[in-house]
Coordinates of C-alpha atoms in Angstrom, one line a residue:
Chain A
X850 CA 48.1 211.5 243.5
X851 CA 48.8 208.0 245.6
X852 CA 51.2 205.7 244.2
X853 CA 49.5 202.6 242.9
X854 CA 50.0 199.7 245.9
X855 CA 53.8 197.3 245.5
X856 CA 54.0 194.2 245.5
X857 CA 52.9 192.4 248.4
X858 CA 55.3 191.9 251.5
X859 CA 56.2 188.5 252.8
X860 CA 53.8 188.6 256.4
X861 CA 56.4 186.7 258.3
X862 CA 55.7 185.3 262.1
X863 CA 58.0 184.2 264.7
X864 CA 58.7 180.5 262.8
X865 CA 59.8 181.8 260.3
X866 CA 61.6 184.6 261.0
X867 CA 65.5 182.7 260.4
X868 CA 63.8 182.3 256.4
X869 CA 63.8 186.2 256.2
X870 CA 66.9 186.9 257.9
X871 CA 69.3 184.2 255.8
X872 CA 67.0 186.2 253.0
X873 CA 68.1 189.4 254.0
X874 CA 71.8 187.8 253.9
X875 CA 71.3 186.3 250.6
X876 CA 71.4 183.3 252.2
X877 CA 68.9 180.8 250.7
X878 CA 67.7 178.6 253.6
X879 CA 65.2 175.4 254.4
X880 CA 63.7 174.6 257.4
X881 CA 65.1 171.5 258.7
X882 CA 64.4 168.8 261.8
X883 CA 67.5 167.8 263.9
X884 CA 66.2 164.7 264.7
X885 CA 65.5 162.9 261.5
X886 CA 66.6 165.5 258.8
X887 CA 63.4 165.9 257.1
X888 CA 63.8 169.2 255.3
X889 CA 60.3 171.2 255.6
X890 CA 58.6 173.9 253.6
X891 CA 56.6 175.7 254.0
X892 CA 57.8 175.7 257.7
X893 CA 56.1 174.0 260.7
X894 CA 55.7 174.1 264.2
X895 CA 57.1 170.3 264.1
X896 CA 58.4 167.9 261.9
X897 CA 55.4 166.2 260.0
X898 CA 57.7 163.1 259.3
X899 CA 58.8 162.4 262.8
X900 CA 56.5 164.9 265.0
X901 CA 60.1 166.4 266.2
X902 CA 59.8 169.8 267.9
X903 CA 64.2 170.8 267.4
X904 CA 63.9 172.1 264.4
X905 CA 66.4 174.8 262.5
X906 CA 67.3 176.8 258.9
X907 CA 69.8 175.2 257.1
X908 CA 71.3 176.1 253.5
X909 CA 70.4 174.5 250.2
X910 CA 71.8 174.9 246.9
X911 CA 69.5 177.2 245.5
X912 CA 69.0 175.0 242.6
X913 CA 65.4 173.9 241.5
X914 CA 63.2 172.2 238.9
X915 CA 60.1 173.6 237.7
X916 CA 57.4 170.8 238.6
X917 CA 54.7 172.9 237.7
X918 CA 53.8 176.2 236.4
X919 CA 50.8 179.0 235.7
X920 CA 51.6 182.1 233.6
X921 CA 49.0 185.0 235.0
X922 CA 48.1 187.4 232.6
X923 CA 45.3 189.5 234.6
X924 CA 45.9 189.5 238.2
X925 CA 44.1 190.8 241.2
X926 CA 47.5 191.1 243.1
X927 CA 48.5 194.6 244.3
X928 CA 51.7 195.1 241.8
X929 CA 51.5 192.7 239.8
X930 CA 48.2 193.8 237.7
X931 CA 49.9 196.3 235.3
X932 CA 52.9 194.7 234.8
X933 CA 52.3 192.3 232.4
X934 CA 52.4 188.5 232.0
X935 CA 54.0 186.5 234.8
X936 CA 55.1 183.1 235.9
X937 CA 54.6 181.3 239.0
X938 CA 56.0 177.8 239.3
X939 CA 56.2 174.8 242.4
X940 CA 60.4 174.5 242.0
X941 CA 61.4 171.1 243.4
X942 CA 65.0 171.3 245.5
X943 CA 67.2 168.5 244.5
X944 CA 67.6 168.0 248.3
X945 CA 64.8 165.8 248.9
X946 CA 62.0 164.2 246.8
X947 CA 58.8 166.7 247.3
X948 CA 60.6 169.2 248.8
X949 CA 59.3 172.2 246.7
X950 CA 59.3 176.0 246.9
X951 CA 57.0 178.7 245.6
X952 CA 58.8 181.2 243.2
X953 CA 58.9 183.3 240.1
X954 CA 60.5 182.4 236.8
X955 CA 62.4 184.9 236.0
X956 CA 64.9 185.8 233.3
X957 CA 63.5 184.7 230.2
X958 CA 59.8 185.6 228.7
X959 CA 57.0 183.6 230.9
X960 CA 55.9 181.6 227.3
X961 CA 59.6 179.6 227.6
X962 CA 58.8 178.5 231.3
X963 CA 58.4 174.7 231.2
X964 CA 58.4 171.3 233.5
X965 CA 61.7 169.9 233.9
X966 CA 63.3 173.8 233.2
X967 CA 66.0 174.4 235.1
X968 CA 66.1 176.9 237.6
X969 CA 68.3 178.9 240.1
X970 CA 67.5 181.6 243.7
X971 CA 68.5 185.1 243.3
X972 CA 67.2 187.7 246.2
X973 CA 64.8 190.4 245.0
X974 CA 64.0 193.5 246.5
X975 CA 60.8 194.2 247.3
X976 CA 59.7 197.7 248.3
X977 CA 59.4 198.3 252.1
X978 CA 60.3 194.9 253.1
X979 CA 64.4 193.9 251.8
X980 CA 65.4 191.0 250.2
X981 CA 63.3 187.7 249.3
X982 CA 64.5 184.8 247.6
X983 CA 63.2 184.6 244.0
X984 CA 64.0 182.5 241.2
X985 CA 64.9 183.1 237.5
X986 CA 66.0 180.6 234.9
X987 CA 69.0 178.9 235.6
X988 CA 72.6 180.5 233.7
Chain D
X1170 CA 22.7 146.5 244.9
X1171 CA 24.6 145.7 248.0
X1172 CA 25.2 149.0 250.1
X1173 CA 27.6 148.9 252.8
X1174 CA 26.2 152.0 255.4
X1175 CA 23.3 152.1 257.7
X1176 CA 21.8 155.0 255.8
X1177 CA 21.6 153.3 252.7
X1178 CA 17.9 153.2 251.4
X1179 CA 16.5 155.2 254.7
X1180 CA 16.6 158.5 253.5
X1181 CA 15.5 160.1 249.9
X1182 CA 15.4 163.6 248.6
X1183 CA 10.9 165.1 247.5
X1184 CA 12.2 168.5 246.7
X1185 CA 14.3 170.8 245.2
X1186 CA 14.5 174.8 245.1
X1187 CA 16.3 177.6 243.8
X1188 CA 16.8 181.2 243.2
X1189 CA 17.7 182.4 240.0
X1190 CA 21.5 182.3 239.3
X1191 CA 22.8 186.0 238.6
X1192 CA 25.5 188.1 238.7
X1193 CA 23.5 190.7 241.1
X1194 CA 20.8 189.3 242.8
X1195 CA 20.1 192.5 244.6
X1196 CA 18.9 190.6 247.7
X1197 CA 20.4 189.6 250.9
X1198 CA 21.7 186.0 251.4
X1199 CA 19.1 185.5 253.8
X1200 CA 16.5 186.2 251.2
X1201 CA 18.1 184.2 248.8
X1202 CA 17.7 181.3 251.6
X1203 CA 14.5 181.7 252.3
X1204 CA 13.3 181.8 248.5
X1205 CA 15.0 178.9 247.6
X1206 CA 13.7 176.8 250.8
X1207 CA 10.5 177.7 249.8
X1208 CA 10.6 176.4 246.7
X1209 CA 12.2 173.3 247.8
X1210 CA 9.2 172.7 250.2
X1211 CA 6.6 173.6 248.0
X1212 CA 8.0 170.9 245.3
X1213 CA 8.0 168.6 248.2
X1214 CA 4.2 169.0 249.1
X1215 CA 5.4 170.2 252.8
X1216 CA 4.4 173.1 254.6
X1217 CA 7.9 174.8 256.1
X1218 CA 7.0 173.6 259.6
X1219 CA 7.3 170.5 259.0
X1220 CA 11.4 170.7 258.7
X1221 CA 12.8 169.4 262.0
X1222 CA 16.5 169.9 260.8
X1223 CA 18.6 172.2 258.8
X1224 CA 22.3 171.9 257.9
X1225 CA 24.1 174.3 255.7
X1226 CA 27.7 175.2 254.9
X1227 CA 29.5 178.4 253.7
X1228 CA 32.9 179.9 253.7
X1229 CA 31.7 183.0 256.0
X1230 CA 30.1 184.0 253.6
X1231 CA 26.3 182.7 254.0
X1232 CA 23.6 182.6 257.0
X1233 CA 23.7 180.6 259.8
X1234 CA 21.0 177.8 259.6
X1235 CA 19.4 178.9 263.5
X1236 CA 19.0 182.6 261.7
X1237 CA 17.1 180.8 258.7
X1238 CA 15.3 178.5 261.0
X1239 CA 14.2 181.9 263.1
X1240 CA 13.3 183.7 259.3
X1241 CA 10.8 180.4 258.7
X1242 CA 9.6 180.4 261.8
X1243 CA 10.3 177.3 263.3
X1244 CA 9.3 177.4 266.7
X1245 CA 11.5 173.9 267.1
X1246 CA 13.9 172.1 265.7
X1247 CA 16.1 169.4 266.3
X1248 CA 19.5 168.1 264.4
X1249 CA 21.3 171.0 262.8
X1250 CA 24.8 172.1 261.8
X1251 CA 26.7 174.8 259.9
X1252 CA 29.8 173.5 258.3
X1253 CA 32.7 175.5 257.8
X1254 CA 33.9 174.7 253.4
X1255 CA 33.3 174.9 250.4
X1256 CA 32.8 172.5 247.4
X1257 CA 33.7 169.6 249.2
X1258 CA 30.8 169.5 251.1
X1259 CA 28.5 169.5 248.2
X1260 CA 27.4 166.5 247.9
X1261 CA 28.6 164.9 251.2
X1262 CA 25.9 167.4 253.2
X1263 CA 23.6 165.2 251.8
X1264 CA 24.9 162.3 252.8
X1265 CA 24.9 163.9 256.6
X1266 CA 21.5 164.5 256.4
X1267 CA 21.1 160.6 255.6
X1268 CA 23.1 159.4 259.0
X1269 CA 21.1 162.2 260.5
X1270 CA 17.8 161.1 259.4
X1271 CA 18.9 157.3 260.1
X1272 CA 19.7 157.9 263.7
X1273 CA 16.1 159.5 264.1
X1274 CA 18.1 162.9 265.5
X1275 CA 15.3 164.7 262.6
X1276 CA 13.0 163.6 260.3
X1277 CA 13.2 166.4 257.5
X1278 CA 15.9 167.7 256.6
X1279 CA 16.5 171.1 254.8
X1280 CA 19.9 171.7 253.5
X1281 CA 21.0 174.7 251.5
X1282 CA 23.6 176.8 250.1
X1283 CA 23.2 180.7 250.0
X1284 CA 26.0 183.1 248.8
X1285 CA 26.2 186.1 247.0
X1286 CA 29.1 185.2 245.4
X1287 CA 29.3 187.6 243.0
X1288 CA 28.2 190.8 244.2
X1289 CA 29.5 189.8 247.8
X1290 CA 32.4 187.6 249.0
X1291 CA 34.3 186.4 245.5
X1292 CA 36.1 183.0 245.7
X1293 CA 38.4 183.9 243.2
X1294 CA 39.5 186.5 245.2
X1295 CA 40.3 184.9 248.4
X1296 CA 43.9 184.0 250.0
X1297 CA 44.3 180.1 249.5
X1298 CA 43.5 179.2 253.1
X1299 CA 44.9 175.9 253.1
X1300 CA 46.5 176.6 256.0
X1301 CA 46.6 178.5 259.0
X1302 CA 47.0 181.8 257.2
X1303 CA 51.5 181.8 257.9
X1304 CA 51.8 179.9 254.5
X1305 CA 50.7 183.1 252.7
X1306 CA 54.3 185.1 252.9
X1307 CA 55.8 181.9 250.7
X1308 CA 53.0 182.4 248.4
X1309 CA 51.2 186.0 247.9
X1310 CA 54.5 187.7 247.3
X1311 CA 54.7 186.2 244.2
X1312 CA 51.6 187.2 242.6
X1313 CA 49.6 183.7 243.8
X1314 CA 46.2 184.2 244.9
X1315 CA 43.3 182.5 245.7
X1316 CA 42.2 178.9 243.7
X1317 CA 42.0 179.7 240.5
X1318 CA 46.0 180.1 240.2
X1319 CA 46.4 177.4 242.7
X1320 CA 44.3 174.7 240.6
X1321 CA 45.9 176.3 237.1
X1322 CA 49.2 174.9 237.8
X1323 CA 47.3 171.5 239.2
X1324 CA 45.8 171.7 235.6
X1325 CA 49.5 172.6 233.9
X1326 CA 50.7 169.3 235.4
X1327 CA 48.1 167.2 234.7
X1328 CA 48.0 168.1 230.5
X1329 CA 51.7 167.5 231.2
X1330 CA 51.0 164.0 232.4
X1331 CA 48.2 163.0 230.0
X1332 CA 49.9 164.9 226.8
X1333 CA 46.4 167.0 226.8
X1334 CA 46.6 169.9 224.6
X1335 CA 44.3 173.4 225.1
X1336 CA 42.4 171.9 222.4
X1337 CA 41.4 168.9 224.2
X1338 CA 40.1 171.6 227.1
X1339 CA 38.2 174.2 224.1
X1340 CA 36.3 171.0 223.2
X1341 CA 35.3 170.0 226.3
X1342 CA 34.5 173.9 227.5
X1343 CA 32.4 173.9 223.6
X1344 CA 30.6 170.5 224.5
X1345 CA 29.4 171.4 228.4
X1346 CA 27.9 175.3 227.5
X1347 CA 26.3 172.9 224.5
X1348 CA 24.1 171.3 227.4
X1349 CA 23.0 174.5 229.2
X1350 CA 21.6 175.5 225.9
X1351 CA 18.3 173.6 227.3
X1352 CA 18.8 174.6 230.3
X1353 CA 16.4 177.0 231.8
X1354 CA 18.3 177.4 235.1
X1355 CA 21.8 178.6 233.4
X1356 CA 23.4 181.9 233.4
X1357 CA 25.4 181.5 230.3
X1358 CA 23.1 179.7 227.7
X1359 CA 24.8 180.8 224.3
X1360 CA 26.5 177.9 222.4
X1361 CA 29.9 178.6 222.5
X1362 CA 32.9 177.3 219.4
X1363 CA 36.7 176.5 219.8
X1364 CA 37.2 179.7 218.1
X1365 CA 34.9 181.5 221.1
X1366 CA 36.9 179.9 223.7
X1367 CA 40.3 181.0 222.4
X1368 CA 39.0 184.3 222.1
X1369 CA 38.4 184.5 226.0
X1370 CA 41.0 185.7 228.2
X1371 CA 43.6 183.1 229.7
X1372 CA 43.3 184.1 233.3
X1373 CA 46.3 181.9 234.5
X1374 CA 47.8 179.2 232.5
X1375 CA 46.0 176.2 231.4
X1376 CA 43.0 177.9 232.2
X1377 CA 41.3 180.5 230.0
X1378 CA 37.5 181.9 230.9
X1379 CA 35.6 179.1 229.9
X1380 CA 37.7 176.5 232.0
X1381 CA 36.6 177.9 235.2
X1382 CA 33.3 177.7 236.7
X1383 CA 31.4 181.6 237.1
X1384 CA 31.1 183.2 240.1
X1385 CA 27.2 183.8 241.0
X1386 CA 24.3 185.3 243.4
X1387 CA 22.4 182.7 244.0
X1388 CA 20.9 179.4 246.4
X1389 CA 20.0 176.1 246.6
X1390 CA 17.7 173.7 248.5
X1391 CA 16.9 170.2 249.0
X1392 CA 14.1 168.4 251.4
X1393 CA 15.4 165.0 252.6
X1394 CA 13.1 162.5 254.5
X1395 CA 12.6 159.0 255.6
X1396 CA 12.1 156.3 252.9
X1397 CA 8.8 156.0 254.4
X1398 CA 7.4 159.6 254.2
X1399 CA 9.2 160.1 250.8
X1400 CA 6.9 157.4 249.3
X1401 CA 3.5 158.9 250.4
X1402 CA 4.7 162.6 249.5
X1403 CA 5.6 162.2 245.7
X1404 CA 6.0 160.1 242.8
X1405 CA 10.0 159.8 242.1
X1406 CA 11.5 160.0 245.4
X1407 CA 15.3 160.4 245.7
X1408 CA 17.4 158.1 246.9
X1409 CA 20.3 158.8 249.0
X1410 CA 22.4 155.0 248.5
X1411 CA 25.8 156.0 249.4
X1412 CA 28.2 158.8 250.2
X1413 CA 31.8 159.1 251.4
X1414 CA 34.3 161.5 252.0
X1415 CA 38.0 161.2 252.0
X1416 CA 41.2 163.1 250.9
X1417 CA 44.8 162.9 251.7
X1418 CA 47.9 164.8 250.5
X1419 CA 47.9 166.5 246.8
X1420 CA 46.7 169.5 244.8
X1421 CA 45.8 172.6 247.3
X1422 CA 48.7 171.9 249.7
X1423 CA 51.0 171.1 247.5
X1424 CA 54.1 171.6 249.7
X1425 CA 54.1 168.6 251.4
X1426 CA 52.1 166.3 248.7
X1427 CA 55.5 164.5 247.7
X1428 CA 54.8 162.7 244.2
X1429 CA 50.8 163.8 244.4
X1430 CA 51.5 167.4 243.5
X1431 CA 48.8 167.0 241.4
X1432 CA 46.3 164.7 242.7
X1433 CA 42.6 165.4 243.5
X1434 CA 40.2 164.3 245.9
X1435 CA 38.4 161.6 243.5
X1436 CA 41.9 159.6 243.7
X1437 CA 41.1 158.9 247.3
X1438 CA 37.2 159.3 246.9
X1439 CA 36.2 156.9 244.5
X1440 CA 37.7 153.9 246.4
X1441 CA 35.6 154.6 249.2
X1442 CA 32.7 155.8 246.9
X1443 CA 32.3 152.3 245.5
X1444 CA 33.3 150.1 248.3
X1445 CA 30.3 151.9 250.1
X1446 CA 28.2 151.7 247.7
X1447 CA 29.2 148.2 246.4
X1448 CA 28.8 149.4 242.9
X1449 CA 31.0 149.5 239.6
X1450 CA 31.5 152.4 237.1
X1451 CA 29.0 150.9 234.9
X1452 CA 26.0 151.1 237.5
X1453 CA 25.8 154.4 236.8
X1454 CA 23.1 156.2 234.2
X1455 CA 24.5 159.7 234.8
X1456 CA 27.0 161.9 237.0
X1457 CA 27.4 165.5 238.5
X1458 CA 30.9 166.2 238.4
X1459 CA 31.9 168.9 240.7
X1460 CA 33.5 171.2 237.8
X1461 CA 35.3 174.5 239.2
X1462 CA 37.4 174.0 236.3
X1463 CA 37.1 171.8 233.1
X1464 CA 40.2 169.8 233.3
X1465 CA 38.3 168.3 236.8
X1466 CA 36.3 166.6 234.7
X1467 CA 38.4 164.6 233.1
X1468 CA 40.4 163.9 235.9
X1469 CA 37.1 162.6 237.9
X1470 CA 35.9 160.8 235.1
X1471 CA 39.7 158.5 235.2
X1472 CA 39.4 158.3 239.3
X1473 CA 36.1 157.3 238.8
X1474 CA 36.9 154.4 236.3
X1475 CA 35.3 155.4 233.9
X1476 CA 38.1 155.7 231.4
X1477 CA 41.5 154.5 231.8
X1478 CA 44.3 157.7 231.7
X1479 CA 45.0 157.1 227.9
X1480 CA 41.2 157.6 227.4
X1481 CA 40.9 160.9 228.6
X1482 CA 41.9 163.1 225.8
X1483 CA 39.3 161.1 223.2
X1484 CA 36.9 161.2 226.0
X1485 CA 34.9 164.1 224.3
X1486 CA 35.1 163.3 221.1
X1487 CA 34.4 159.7 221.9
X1488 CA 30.5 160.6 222.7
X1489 CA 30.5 159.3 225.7
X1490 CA 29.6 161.8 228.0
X1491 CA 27.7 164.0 225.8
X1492 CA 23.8 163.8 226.3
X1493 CA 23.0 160.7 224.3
X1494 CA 26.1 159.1 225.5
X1495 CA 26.7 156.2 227.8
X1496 CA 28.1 158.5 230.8
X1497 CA 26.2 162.1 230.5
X1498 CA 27.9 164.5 232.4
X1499 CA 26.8 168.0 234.0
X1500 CA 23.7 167.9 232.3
X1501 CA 22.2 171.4 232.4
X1502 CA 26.2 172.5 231.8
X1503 CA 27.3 172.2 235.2
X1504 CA 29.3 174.9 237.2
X1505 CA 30.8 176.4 234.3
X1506 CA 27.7 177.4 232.3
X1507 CA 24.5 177.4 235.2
X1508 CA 25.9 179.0 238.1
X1509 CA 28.5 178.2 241.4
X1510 CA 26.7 177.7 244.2
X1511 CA 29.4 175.5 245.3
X1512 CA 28.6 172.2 243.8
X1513 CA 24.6 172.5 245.2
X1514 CA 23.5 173.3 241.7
X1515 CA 24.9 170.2 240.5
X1516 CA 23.1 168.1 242.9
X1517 CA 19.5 169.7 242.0
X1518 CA 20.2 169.4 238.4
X1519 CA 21.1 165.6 239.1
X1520 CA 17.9 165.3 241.4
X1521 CA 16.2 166.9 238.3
X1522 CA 17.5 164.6 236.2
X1523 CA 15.9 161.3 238.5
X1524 CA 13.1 163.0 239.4
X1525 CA 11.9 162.9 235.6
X1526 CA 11.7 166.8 235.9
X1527 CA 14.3 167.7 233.7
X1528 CA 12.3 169.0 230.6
X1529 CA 14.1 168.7 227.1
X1530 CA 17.6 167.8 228.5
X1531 CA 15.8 164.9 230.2
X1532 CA 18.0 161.9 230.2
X1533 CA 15.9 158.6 229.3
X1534 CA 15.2 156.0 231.9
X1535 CA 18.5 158.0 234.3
X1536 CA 17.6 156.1 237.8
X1537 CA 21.2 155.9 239.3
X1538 CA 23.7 158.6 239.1
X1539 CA 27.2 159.7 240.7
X1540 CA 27.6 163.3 242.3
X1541 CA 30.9 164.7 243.8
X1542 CA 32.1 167.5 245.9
X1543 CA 35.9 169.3 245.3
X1544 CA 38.4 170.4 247.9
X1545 CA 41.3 170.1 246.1
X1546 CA 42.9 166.9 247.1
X1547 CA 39.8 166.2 249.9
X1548 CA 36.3 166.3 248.5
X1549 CA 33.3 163.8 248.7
X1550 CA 31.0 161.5 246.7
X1551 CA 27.3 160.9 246.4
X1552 CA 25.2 157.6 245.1
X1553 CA 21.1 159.5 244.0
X1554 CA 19.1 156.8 242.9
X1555 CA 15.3 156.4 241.7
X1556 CA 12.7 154.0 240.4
X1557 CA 12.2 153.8 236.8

């Protein structure tokens, strides 16, 4: 009998690979340019506000705003099919205006996830990979 | 009416073909290709050698247009091109085939779309894409895949931002499938009721079934020639006024859209649409709004100007884009009810429509009409028009 397939793992490159290893520290990182300060996510190769190329991870908060959400209830995603409902939301970091991650909502049932609902990053572990920020509804 | 581009007037669709749309066609894309081309040639009075030019585009998951143009047997062609997208070339292709046309690189045009898109390559199974494939370990790990969850929380904020309620998207869903009950072409032709849609799954959040458009087997073809040869091969020829494409930052790469996390491609389309054109929203008779998903629709039909943003949510109930209304939109049911073969279908059922060909949903005395292609927050617009 084989094990139905986890969850995916994060595919990480070279870029990115500071993200993962704050991650695996609990450390909840952003990419950021040392020129101008632009914070950048997902992460680039240079800064797309000042085309700067000295770039680096720097901490946030780990606080966040739903901006928008779907809740999934039949997916095609290894791990996620059985398990019931889900939510997956664009968080906005208060650190800059657009600045927005990809996350869960978890902590409460997926109907109560809203715009404007506060959240907060916690690290989940995810089967053959470590730790990966997450986020759940904020205490 | 004034027309800003060098195409304008110099090029106009004679013919129109498709397959069936199905959810197993049990053939190869190529066949699917070469039936609909047929078609399209034989509404066009043309023999298939007299195509000089073929363009096409797919998301590798169609045939290139040099292996059609060897299946035809073209011993010789001239302009031709494969472009790499999906629905946002829909109705910009066309347009390409104009400039082509213009420039005198070919003189008939075929453009199609193939795909087995049911039985073969599924777009709502695909990663994202929108990038160079590294954004997918900030994404897939949390159960996000492919468009339809993508455009669902595009959707989430758009209700949010118009106060539109799931009702607002059963009525709309209840009013389209009402138009492909006429419509000979369409997959699903049962009427549907609110109660129907509610019924359906939710497959992510606005979006239940019947807001997204069906996945199908299935091609389309168009013929597009001169001005001059179009008037001595059939009665209602096509005419290609207009067409833009545009896009900017918003919905699909939402990341680094700042304040247009949920803006689509009309926002920056219809500017360019109707300073090309040199037309208003009341010059048009009739649209083909690329529909994916429901709440597109109503999104278009605001970046359009055809309703301001309070408008949107009385929109349906208003009449006004229902088949006797001012604005008819989708005609045979669009995407959601006929089949997907990425926005194409909605060009031939506008063509249809022009042409005088459309049967009982024929729309009385349509001669201009509106036609867009979806990207997400890049896409493209289309001006058809015909003599009454």
């Amino acid at each position: 009998m084989t094990t139905a397939p986890g969850k995916p793992k994060p595919d990480t490159t070279p870029l990115t690979q500071p993200y993962w290893q704050a991650a695996a520290e609990k450390r909840f990182v952003i990419q950021r340019c040392r020129a101008c300060r632009h914070w950048i996510h997902f992460p680039e190769p240079a800064c797309p506000a000042c085309a700067g190329t000295d770039l680096a991870y720097e901490p946030v908060s780990g606080r966040g705003t739903v901006e928008t959400f779907t809740v999934i209830e039949r997916s095609f995603v290894p791990g996620f099919n059985a398990g019931g409902p889900y939510a997956v939301a664009w968080i906005g970091l208060p650190e800059q205006a657009g600045l927005r991650v990809l996350g869960n909502v978890t902590g409460c049932p997926p109907e109560e996830v809203h715009i404007g609902m506060a959240v907060e990053v916690w690290f989940e572990e995810r089967a053959g990979f470590g730790l990966m920020p997450n986020f759940r509804k904020a205490g | 009416m004034a027309a800003r581009q060098s195409f304008s007037g110099k090029a106009a669709i004679v013919g129109v073909g498709y397959t069936d749309f199905s959810r197993d066609s049990g053939r190869s894309v190529l066949h699917l290709a070469l039936e609909a081309i047929g078609k399209a040639v034989a509404d066009a009075g043309l023999e298939r050698h007299a195509i000089d030019g073929l363009l096409s585009y797919a998301i590798n998951d169609s045939v290139p247009v040099a292996t059609v143009a060897r299946a035809l047997g073209l011993s010789r062609y001239r302009w031709h091109a494969d472009y790499a997208g999906g629905g946002s070339l829909s109705a910009s292709i066309l347009t390409s085939a104009a400039m082509a046309i213009e420039a005198g690189l070919a003189e008939t045009i075929v453009v199609y779309r193939a795909l087995n898109g049911r039985t073969g390559k599924r777009m709502g199974q695909i990663g994202a894409g929108a990038g160079d494939g590294s954004e997918a370990q900030f994404v897939n790990p949390y159960g996000m895949l492919g468009p339809v969850h993508m455009f669902a929380m595009t959707a989430q904020r758009y209700m949010y931002e118009r106060d539109l309620k799931p009702a607002h998207l059963a009525e709309l869903a209840v009013l389209q499938r009402s138009k492909a009950v006429d419509n000979p072409k369409a997959l699903l032709r049962q009427p549907i009721t609110v109660d129907d849609y509610f019924a359906a799954p939710s497959i992510a959040s606005p979006l239940r079934r019947f807001d997204c458009c069906l996945e199908t087997d299935g091609a389309c073809a168009l013929i597009v020639t001169t001005a001059e040869r179009a008037k001595g091969l059939v009665a209602r020829p096509v005419t290609i006024h207009a067409g833009v494409r545009a896009g900017g930052r918003g919905a699909g790469m939402p990341d680094k859209a700042g304040d247009d996390l949920r803006t689509i491609f009309s926002h920056y389309v219809a500017p360019a649409l109707y300073d090309a054109a040199g037309m208003v929203p009341g010059d048009f008779d009739i649209a083909g709004f690329y529909d994916a998903y429901s709440f597109l629709l109503l999104n278009q039909l605001e970046d359009f100007g055809f309703c301001t943003p309070g408008e949107v949510g009385g929109i349906v109930t208003s009449g006004r884009i229902g088949m006797t209304g001012d604005l008819p939109v989708n005609t045979g049911g669009g995407m959601l009810c006929e089949g997907y073969v990425h926005g194409l279908n909605n060009i031939v059922e506008t063509v249809e429509q022009l042409q005088g060909k459309a049967g009982v949903r024929q729309v009385k005395n349509a001669t201009t009409a509106l036609c867009t292609g979806f990207g997400g927050a890049y896409g493209s617009a289309l001006v058809l028009t015909a003599e009454r």
